[in-house]
PDB file of C-alpha atoms in Angstrom:
ATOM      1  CA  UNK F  28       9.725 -27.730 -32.569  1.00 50.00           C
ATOM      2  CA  UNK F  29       9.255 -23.796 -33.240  1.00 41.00           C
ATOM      3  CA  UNK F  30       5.556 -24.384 -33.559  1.00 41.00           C
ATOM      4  CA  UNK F  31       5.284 -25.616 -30.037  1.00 41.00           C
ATOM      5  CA  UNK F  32       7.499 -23.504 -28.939  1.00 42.00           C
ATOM      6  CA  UNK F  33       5.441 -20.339 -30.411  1.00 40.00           C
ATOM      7  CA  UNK F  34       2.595 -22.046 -29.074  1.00 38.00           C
ATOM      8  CA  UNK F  35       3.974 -22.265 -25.252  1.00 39.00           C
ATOM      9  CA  UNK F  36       4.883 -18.513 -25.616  1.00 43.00           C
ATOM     10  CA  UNK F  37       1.301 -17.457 -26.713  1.00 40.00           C
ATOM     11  CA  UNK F  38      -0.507 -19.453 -24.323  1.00 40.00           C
ATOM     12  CA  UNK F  39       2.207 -17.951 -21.402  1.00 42.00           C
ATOM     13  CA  UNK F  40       1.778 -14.205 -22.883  1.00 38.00           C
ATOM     14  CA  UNK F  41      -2.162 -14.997 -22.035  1.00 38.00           C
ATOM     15  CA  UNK F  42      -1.800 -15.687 -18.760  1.00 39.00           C
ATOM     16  CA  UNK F  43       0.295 -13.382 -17.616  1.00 41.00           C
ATOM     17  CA  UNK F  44      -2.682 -10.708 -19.487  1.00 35.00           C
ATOM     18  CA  UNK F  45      -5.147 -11.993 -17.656  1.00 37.00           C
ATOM     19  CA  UNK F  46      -3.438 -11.739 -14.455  1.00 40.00           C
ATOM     20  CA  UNK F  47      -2.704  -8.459 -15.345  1.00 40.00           C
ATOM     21  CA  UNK F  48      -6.606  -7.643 -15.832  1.00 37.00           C
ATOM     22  CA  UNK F  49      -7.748 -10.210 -13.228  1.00 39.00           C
ATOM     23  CA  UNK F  50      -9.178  -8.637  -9.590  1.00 40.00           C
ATOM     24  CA  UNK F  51      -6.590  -9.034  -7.203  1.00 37.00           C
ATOM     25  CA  UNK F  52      -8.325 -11.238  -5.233  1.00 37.00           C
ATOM     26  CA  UNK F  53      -7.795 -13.945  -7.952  1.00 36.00           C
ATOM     27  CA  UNK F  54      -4.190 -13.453  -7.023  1.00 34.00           C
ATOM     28  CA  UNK F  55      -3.475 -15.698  -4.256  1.00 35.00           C
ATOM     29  CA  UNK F  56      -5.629 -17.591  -1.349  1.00 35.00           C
ATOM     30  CA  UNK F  57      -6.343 -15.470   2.055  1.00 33.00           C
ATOM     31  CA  UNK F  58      -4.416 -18.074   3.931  1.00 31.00           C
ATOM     32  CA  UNK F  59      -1.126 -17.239   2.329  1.00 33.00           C
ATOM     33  CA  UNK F  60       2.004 -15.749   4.303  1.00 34.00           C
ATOM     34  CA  UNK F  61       1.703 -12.204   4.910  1.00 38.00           C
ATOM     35  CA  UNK F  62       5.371 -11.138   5.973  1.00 40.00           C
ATOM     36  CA  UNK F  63       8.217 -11.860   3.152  1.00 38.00           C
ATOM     37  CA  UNK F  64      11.562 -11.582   5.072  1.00 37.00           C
ATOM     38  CA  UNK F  65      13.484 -10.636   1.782  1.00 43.00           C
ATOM     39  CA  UNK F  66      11.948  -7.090   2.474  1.00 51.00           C
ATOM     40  CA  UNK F  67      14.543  -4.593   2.931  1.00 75.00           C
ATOM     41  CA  UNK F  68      12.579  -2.278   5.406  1.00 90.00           C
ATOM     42  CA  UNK F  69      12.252  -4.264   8.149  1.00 93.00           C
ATOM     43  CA  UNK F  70      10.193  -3.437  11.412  1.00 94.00           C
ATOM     44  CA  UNK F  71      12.553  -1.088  13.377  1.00 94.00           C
ATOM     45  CA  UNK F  72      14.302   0.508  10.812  1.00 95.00           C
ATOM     46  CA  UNK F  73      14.059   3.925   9.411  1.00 95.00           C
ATOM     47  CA  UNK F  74      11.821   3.955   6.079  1.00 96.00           C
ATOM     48  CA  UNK F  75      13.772   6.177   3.544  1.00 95.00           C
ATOM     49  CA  UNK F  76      12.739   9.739   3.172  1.00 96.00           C
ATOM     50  CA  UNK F  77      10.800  10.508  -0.080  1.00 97.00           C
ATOM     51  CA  UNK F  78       9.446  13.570  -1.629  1.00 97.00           C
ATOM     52  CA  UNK F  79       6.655  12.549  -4.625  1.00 98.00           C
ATOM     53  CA  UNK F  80       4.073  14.994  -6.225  1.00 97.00           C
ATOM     54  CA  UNK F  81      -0.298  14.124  -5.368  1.00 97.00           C
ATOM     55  CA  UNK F  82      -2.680  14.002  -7.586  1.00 97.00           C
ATOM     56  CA  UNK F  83      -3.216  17.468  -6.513  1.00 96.00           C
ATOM     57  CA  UNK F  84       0.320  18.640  -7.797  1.00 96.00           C
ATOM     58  CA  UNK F  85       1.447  18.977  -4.162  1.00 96.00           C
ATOM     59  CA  UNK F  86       4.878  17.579  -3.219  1.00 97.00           C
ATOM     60  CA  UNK F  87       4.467  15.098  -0.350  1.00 97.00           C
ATOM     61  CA  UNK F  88       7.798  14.824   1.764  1.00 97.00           C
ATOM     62  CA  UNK F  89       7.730  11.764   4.126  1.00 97.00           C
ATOM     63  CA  UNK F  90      10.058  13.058   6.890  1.00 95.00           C
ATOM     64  CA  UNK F  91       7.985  16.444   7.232  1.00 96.00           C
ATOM     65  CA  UNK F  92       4.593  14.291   8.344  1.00 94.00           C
ATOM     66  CA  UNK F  93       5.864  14.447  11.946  1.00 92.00           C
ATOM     67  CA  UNK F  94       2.867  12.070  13.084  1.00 96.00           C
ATOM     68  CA  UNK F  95       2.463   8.127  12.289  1.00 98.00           C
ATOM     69  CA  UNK F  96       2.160   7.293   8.414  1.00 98.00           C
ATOM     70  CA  UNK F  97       0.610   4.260   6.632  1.00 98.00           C
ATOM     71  CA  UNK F  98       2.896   4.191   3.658  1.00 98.00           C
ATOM     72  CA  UNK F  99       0.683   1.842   1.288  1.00 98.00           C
ATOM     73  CA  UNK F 100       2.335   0.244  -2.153  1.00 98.00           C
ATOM     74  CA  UNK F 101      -0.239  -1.061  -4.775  1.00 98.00           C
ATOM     75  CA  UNK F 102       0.497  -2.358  -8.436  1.00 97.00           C
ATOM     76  CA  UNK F 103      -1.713   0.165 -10.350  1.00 97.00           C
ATOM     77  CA  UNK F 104      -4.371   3.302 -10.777  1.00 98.00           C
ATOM     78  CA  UNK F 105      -7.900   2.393 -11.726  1.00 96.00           C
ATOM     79  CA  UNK F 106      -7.158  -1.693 -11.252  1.00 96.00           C
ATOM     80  CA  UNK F 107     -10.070  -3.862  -9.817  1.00 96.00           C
ATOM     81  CA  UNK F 108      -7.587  -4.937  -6.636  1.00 96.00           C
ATOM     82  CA  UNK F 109      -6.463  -1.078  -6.022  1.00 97.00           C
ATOM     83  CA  UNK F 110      -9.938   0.197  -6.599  1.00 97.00           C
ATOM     84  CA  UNK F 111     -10.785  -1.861  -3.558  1.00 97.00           C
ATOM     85  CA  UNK F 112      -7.990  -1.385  -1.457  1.00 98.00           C
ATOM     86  CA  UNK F 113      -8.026   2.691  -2.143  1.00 98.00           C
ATOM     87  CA  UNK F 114     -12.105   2.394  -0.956  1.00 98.00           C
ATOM     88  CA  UNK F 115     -11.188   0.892   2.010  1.00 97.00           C
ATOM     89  CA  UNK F 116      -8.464   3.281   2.999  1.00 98.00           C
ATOM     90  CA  UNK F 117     -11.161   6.030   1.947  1.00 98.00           C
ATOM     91  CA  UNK F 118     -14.219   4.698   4.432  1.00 97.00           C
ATOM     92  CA  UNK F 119     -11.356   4.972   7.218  1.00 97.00           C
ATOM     93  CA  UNK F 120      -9.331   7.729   6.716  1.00 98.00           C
ATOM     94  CA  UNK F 121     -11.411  10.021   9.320  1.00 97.00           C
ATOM     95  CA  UNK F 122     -10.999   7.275  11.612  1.00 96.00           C
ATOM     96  CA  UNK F 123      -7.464   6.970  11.363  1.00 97.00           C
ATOM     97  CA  UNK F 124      -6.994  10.747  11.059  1.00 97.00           C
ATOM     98  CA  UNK F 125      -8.935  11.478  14.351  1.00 97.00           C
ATOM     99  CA  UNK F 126      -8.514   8.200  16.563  1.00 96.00           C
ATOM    100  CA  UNK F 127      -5.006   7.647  16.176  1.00 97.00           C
ATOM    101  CA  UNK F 128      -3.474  11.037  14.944  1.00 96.00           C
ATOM    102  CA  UNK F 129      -2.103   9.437  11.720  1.00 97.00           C
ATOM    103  CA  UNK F 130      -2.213  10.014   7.737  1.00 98.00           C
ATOM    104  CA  UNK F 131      -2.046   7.428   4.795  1.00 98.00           C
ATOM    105  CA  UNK F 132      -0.244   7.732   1.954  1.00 98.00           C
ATOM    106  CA  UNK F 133      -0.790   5.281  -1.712  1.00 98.00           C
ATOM    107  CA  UNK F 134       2.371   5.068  -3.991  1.00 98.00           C
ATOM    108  CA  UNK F 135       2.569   3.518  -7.636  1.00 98.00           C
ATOM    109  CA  UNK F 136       3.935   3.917 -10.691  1.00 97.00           C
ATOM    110  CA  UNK F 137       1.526   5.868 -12.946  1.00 97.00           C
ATOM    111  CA  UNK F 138       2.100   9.958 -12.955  1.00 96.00           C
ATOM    112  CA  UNK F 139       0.457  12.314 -11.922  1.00 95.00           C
ATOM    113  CA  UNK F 140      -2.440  12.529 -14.405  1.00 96.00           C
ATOM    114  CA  UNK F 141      -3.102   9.206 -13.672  1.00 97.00           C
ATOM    115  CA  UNK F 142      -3.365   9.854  -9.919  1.00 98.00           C
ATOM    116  CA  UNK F 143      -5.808  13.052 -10.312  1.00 97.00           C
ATOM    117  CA  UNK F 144      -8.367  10.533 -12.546  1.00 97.00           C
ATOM    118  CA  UNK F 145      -7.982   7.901 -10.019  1.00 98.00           C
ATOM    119  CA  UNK F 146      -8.628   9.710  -7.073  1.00 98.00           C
ATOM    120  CA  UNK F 147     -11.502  11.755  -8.691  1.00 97.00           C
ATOM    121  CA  UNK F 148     -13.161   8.903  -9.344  1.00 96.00           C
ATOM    122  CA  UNK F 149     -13.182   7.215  -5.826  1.00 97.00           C
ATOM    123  CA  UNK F 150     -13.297  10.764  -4.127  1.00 97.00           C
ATOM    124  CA  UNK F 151     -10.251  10.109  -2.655  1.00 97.00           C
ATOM    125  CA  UNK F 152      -9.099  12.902  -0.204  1.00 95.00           C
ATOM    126  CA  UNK F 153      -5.702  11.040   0.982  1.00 98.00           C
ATOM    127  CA  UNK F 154      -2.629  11.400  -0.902  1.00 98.00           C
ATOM    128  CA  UNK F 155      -2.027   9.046  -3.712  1.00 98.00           C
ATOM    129  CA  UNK F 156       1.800   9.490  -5.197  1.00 98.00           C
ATOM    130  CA  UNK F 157       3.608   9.074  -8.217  1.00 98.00           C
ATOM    131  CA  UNK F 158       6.228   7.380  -8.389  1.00 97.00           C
ATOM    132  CA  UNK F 159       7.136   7.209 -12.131  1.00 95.00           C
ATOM    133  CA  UNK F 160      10.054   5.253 -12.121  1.00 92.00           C
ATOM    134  CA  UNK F 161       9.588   3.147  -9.086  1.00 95.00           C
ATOM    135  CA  UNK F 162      12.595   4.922  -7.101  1.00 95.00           C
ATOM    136  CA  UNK F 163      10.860   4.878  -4.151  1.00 97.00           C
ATOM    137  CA  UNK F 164       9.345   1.652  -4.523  1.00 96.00           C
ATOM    138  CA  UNK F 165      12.941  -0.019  -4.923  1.00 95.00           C
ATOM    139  CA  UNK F 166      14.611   2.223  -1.724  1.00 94.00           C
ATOM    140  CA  UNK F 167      11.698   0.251   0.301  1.00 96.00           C
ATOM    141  CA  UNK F 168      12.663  -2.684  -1.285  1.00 94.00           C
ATOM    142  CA  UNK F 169       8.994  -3.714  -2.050  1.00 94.00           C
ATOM    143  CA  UNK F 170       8.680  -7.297  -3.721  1.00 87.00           C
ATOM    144  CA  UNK F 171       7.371  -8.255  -7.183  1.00 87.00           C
ATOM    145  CA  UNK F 172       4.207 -10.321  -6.838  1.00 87.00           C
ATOM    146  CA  UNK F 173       2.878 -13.047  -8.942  1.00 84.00           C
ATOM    147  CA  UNK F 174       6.038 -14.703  -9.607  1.00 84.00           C
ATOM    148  CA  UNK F 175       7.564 -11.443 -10.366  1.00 84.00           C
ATOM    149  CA  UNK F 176       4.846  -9.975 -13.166  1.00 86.00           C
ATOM    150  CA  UNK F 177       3.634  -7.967 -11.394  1.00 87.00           C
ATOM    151  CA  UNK F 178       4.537  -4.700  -8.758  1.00 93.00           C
ATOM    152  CA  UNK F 179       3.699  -5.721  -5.147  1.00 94.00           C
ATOM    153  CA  UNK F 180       0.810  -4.673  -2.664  1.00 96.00           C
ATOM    154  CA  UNK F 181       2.742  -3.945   0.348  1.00 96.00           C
ATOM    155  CA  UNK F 182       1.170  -1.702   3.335  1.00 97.00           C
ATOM    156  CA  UNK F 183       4.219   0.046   5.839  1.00 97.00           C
ATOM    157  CA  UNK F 184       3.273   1.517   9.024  1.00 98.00           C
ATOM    158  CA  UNK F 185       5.578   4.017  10.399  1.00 97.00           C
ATOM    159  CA  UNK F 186       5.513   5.862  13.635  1.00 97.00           C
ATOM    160  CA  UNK F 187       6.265   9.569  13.627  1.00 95.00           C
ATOM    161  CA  UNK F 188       9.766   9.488  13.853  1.00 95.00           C
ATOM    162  CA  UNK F 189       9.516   7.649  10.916  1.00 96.00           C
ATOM    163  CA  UNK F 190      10.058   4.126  12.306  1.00 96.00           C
ATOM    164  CA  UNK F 191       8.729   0.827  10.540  1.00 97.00           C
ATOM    165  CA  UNK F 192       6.056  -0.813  12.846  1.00 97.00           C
ATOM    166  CA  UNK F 193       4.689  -3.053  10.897  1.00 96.00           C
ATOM    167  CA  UNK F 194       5.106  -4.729   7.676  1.00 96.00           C
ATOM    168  CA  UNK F 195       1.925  -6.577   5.518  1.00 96.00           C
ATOM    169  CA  UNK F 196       2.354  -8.082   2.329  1.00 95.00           C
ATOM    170  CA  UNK F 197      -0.154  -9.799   0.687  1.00 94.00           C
ATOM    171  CA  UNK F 198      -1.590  -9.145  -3.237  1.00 93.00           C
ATOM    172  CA  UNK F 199      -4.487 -10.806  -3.008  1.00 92.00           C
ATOM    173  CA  UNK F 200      -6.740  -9.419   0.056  1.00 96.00           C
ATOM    174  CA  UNK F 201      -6.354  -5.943  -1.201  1.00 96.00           C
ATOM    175  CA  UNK F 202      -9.229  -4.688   1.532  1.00 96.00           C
ATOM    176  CA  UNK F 203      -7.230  -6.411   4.368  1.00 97.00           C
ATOM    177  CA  UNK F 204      -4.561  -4.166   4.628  1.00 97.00           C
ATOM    178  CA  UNK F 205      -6.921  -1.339   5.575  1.00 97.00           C
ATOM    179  CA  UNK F 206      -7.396  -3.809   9.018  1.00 96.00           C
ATOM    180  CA  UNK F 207      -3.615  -4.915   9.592  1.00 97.00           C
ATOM    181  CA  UNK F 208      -2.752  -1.103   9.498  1.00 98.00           C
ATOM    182  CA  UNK F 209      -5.350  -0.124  11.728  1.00 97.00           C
ATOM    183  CA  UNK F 210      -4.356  -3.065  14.056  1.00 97.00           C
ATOM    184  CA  UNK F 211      -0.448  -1.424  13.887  1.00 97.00           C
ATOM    185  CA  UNK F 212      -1.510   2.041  14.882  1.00 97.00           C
ATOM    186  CA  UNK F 213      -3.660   0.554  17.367  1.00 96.00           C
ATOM    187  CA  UNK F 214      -0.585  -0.951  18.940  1.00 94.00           C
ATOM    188  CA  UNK F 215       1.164   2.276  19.065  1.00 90.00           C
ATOM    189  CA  UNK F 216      -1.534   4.451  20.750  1.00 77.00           C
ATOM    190  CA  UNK F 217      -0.211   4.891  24.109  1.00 72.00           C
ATOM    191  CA  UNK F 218      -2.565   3.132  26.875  1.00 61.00           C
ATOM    192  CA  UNK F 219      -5.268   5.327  28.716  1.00 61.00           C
ATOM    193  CA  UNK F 220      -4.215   5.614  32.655  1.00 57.00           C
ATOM    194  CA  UNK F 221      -6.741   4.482  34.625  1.00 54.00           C
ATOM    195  CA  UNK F 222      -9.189   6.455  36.490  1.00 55.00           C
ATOM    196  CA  UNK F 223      -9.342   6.616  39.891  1.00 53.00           C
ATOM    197  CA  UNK F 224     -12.540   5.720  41.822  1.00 55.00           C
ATOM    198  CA  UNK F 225     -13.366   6.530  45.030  1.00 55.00           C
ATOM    199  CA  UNK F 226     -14.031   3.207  47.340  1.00 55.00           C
ATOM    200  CA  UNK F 227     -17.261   4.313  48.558  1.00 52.00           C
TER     201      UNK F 227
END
């Protein structure tokens, strides 16, 4: 009857809130599938070219990096889940700047306002982008998460021709993806030569 029926839509408008609030890591077990083969940028392809304002008011254009890119896709500024994942990137981005010659880049959906707050809060001194109405986000072909509530958490490494590498999607390990992308630009370093040593 309507009753139950108002009753069943209450109780779903809930949950779907309190994912929406939740920490990410609530979102789904570590041992889930990473890779989601309805991605449209697959590894080997070309990741589209994109040109998105900082929450410094600077214009960030993807095919003028010239050196390999972590292109990083999270559902939302000041969240519990993004809060962790944009800490993570944070503690490494010397690292990744100085061992392997790359940059990282964070994209949502939230302006530019609500990139400067977020990234003065965490001290963030990467580029976080805004990508108001999720153009770039759909040219990527990122997938909704939480049976499509929610935007996805999807980390894209690209080499500096801007080449996909690697491809890691999972919502609810937020911290992880710092590790899977330093595994993929650890897999494009190019191999020291070996030294040669005298035999005596």
């Amino acid at each position: 009857n309507i009753y139950t029926y108002q009753y069943i839509n209450m109780k779903t408008s809930a949950i779907i809130a309190a994912i929406a609030c939740t920490s990410a890591s609530a979102f789904a077990p570590a041992s889930t599938a990473r890779q989601n083969t309805a991605l449209n940028l697959k590894v080997g392809e070309t990741a589209p070219d994109f040109a998105l304002e900082d929450q410094n008011g600077k214009t960030f254009k993807r095919s003028a990096a010239k050196k390999p890119l972590v292109v990083y896709f999270y559902p939302a500024d000041s969240t519990p889940g993004c809060t962790v994942q944009a800490k993570a990137f944070q503690e490494e981005i010397q690292s990744i700047r100085k061992e392997f010659k790359a940059d990282v880049v964070g994209i949502s959906g939230q302006g530019a306002e609500s990139k400067q707050k977020f990234a003065q809060e965490l001290g963030l001194d990467f580029s976080i982008l805004a990508d108001e109405k999720d153009a770039v986000r759909k040219e990527f072909g990122v997938p909704k998460a939480a049976f499509g509530f929610l935007p996805g958490r999807v980390t894209y490494v690209l080499d500096k021709a801007g080449v996909c590498t690697s491809v890691y999607d999972n919502l609810g390990d937020a911290a992880s993806h710092i590790t899977k992308a330093k595994e993929a630009l650890a897999e494009m370093k190019p191999a020291k030569k070996a030294g040669f040593t005298l035999p005596f």
